[in-house]
Short mmCIF file of the C-alpha atoms (twelve columns), coordinates in Angstrom:
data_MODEL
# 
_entry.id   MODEL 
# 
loop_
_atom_site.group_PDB 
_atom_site.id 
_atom_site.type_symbol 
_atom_site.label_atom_id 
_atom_site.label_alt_id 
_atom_site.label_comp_id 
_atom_site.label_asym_id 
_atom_site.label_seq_id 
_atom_site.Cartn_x 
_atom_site.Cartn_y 
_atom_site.Cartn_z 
_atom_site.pdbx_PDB_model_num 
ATOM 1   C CA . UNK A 1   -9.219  8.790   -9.588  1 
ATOM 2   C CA . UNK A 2   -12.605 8.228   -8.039  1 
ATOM 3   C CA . UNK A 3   -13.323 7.878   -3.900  1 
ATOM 4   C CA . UNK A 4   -13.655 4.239   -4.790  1 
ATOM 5   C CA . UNK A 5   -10.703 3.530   -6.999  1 
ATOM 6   C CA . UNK A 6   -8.331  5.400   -4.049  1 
ATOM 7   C CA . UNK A 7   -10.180 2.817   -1.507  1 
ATOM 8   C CA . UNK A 8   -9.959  -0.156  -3.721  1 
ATOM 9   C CA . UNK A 9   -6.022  0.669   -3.980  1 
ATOM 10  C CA . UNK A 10  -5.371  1.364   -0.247  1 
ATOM 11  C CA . UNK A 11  -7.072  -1.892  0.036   1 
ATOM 12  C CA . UNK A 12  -4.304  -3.838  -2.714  1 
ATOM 13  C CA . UNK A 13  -1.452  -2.209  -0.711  1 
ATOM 14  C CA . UNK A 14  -2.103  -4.381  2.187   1 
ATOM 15  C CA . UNK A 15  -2.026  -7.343  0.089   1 
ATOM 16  C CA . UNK A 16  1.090   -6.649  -1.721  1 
ATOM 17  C CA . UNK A 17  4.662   -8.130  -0.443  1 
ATOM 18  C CA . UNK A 18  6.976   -6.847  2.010   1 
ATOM 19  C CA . UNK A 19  9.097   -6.375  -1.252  1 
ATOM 20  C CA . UNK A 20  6.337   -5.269  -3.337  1 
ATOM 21  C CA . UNK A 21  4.844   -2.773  -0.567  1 
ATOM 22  C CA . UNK A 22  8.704   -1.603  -0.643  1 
ATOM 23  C CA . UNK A 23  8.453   -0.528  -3.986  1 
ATOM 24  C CA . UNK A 24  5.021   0.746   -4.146  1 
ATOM 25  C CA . UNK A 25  6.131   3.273   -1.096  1 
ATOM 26  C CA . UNK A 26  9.397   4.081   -3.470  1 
ATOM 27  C CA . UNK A 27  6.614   5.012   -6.192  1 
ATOM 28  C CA . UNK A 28  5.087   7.517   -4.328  1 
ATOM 29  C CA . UNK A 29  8.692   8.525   -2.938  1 
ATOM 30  C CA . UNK A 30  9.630   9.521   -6.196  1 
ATOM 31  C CA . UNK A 31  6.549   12.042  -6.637  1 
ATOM 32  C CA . UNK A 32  7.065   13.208  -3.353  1 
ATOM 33  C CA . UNK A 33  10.960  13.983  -2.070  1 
ATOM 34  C CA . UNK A 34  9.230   14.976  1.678   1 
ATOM 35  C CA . UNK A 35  7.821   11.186  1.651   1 
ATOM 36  C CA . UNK A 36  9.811   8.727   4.306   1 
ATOM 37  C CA . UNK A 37  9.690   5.709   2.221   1 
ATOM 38  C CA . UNK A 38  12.253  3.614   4.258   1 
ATOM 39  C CA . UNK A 39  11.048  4.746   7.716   1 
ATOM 40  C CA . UNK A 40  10.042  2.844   10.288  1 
ATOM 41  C CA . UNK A 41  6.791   3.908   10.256  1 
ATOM 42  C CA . UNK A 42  4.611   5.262   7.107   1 
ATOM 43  C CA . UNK A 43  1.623   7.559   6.843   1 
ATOM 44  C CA . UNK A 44  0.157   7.432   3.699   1 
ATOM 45  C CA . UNK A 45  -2.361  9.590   2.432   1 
ATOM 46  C CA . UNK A 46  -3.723  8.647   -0.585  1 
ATOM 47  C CA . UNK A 47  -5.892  11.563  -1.023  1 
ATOM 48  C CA . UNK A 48  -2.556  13.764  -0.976  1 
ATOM 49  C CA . UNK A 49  -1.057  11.813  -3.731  1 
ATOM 50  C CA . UNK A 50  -1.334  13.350  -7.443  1 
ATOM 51  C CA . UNK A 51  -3.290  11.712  -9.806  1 
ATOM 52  C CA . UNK A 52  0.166   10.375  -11.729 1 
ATOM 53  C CA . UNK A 53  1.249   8.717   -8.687  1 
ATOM 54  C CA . UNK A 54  -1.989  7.442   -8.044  1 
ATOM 55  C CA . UNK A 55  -2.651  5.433   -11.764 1 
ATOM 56  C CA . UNK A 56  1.559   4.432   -11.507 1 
ATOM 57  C CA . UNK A 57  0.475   2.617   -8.288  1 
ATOM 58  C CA . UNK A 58  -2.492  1.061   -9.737  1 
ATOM 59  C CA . UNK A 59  -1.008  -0.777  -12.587 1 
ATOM 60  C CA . UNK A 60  2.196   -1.542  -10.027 1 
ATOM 61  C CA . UNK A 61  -0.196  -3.232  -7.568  1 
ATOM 62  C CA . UNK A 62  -2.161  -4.736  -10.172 1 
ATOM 63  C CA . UNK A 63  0.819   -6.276  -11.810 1 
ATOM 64  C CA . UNK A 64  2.661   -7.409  -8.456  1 
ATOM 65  C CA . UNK A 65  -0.770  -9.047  -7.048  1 
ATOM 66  C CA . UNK A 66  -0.734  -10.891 -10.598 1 
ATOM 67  C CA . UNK A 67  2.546   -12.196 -10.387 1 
ATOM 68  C CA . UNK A 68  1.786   -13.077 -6.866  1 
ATOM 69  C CA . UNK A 69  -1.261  -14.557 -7.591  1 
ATOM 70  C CA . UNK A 70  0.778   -17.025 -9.983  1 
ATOM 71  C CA . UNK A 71  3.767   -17.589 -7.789  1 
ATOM 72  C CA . UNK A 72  1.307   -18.887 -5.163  1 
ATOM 73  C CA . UNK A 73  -0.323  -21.329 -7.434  1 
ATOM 74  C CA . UNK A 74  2.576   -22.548 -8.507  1 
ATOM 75  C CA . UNK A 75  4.055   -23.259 -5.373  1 
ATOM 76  C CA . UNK A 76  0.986   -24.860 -4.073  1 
ATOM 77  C CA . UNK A 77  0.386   -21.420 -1.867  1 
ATOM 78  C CA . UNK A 78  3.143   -22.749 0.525   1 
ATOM 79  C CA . UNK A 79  5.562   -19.421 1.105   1 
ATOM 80  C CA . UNK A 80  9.105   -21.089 -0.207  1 
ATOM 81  C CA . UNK A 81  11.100  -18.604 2.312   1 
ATOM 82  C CA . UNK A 82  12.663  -21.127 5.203   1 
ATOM 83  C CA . UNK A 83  14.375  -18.004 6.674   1 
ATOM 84  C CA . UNK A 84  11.614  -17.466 9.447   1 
ATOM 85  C CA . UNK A 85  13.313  -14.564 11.378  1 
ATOM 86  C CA . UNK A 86  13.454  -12.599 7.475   1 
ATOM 87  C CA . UNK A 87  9.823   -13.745 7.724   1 
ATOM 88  C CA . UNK A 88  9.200   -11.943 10.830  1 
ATOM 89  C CA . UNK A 89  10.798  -8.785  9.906   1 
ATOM 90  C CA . UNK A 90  8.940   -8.632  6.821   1 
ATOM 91  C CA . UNK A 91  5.355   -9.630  8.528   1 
ATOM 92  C CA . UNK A 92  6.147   -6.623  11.178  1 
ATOM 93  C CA . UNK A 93  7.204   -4.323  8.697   1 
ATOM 94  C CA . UNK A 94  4.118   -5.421  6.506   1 
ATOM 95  C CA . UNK A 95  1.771   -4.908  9.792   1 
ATOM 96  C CA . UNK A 96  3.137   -1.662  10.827  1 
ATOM 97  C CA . UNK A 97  2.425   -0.306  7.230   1 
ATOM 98  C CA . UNK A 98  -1.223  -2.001  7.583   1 
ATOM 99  C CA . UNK A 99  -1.374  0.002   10.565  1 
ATOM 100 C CA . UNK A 100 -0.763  3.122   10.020  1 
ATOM 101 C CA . UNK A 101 -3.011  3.138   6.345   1 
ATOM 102 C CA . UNK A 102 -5.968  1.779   8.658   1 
ATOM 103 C CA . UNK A 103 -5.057  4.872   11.055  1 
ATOM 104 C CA . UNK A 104 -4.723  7.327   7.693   1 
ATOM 105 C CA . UNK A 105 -8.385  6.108   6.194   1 
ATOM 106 C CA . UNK A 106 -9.836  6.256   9.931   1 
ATOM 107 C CA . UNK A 107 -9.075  9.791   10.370  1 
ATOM 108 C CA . UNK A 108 -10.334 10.398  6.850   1 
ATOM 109 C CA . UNK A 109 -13.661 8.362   7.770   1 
ATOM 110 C CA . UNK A 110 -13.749 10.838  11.097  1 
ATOM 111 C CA . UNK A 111 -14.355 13.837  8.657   1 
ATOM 112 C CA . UNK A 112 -17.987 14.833  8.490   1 
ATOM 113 C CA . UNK A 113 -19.100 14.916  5.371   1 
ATOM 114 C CA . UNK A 114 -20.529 17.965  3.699   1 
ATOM 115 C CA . UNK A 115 -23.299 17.307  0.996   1 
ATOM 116 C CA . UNK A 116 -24.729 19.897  -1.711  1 
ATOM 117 C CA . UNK A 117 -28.193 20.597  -1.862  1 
# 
């Protein structure tokens, strides 16, 4: 998977579900016993991922923001959840995931890069 396809994906994680971003972390669990899917707080390195888990995400995210996609324009975009404190677990949960991929691909974008001549 190319630089860009690994940046285009980090970039549908943050605009999957709680749920959905629950799943996708269980994904890369599977691949990956060492991974903390559940923890309170995830580093995700999408460089260090194999190329399996990386395509099994794609389609996953692909497919969730689909159905999402739909479910929003179906429900006239309004969220349908009237349980606001499970809505504020799930938006910090959702932000401290944001978090700590914007931290991953900042120390990434920190690396100098080396080019051939």
């Amino acid at each position: 998977m190319s630089t860009e396809e690994k940046r285009k994906l980090g970039a549908a994680l943050t605009r999957l579900s709680p749920e959905d971003l629950t799943k996708a972390l269980e994904i890369v669990a599977q691949n990956n016993p060492s991974f903390q899917a559940t923890a309170e707080e995830v580093d995700l390195d999408i460089d260090a991922q194999s190329e399996s888990t990386l395509w099994r995400l794609k389609f996953f995210v692909k497919d969730a923001l689909e159905v999402q996609g739909k479910s929003a324009a179906s429900a006239g975009g309004q969220n349908n959840n009237n349980n606001p404190s499970n809505n504020n677990n799930n938006n910090k949960r959702k932000r401290e995931i944001y978090d700590a991929i914007a931290k991953t691909a900042k120390k990434r974008s920190k690396k100098p890069c080396q080019e051939k001549e």
